[in-house]
Short mmCIF file of C-alpha atoms in Angstrom, two decimals:
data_model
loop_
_atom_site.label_atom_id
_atom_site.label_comp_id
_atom_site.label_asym_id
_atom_site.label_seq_id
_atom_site.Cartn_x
_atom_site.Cartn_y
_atom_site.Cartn_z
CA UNK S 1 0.00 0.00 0.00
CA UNK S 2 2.60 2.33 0.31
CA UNK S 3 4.78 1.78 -2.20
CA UNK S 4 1.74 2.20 -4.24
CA UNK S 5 1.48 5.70 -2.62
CA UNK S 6 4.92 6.83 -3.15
CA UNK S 7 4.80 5.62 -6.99
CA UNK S 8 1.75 8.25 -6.77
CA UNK S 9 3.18 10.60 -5.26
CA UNK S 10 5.69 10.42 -7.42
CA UNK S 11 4.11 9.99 -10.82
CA UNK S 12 2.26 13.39 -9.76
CA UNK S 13 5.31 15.25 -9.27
CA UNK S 14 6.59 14.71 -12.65
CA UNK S 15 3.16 15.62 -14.07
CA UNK S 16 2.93 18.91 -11.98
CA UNK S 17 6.30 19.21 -12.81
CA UNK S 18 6.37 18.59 -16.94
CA UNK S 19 3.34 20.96 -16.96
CA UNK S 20 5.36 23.89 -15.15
CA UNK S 21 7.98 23.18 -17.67
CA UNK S 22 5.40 23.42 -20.76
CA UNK S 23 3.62 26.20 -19.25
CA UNK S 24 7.39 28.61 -18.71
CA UNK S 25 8.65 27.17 -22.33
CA UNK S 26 5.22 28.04 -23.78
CA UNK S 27 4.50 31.81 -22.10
CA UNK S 28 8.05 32.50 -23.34
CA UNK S 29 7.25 31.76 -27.01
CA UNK S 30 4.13 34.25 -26.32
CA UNK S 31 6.50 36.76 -25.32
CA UNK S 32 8.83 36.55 -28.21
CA UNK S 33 6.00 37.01 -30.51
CA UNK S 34 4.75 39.89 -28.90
CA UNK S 35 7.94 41.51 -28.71
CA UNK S 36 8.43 41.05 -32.60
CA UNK S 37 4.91 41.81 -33.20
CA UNK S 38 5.51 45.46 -31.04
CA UNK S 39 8.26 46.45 -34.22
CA UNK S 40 6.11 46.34 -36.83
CA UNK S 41 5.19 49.84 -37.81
CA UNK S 42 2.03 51.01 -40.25
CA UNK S 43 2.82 50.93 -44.06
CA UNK S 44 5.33 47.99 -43.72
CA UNK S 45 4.42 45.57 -46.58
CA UNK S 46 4.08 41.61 -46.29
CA UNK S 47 7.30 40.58 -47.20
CA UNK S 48 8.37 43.29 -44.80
CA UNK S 49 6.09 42.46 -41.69
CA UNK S 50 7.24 38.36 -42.21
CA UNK S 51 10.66 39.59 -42.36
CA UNK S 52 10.32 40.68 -39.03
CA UNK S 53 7.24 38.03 -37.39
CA UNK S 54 8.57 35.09 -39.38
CA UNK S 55 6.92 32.81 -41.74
CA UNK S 56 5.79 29.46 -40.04
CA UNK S 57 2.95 31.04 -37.33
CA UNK S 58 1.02 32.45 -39.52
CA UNK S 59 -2.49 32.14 -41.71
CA UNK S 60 -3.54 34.50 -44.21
CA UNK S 61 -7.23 35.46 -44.25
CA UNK S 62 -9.86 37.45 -46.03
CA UNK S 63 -12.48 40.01 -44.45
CA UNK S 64 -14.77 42.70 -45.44
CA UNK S 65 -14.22 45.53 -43.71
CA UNK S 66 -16.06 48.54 -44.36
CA UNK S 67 -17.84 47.19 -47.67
CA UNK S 68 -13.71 46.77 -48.54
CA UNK S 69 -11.89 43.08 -49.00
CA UNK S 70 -9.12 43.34 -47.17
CA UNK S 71 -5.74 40.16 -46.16
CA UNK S 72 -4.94 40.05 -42.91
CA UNK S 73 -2.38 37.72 -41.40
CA UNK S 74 -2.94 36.45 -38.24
CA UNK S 75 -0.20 34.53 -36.01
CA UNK S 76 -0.83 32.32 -33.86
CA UNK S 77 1.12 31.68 -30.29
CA UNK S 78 1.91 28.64 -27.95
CA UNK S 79 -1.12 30.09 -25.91
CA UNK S 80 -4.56 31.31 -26.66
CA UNK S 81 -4.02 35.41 -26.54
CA UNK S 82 -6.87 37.52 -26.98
CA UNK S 83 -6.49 39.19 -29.37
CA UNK S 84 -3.93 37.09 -31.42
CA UNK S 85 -1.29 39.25 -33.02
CA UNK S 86 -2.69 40.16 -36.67
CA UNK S 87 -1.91 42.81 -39.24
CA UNK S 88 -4.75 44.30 -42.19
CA UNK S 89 -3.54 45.35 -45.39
CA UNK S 90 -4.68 47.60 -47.70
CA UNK S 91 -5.66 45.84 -51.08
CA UNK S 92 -4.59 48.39 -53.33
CA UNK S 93 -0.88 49.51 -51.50
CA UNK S 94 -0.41 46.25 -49.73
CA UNK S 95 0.56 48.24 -46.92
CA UNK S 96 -0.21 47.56 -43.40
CA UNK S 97 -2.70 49.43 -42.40
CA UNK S 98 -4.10 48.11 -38.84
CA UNK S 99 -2.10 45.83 -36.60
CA UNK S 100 -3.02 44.18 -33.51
CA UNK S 101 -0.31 43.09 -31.44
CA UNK S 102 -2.08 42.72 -27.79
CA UNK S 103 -5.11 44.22 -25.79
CA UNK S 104 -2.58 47.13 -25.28
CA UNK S 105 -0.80 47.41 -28.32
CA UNK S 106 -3.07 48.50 -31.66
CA UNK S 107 -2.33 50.81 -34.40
CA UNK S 108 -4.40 51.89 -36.82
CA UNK S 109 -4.07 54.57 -39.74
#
């Protein structure tokens, strides 16, 4: 009986443990995409904003906006963030012209 207790013990401290260790790893790849998402500026074009947010995060979408179709990339993170980071362009410049990096962080033109 009590090795049988000890084993559980045990097997939950690795679980707690490998979770704290996902959770740390995983806030700090939010982070980093904040922090890159926090350089872009308004009137940077795609190649430009992937240049600085990297390719492999992200999925390119299409919304009306305003009776307008407009791209938007939006990049996803380790964790859910609400709002994810996501930049508009303008159809006709291809220029960024509304990004959304956190709650705190918007620009628009």
């Amino acid at each position: 009986m009590r090795t049988g207790l000890k084993a559980a013990g045990l097997a939950l401290a690795l679980v707690l443990t490998a979770l704290l260790v996902y959770s740390n790893w995983g806030m700090r790849g939010v982070s980093d995409v904040l922090s890159r998402c926090e350089k872009l500026s308004l009137g940077m074009n795609r190649a430009q904003v992937l240049a600085v947010m990297g390719d492999s995060a992200r999925v390119e979408k299409t919304a009306i906006l305003k009776g307008q179709k407009v791209g938007y990339m939006v990049f996803e993170v380790p964790f859910t963030v609400d709002p994810a980071p996501q930049v508009t362009f303008d159809d006709a410049t291809g220029e960024a012209q509304y990004i959304v990096c956190s709650e705190r962080h918007r620009l628009r033109k």
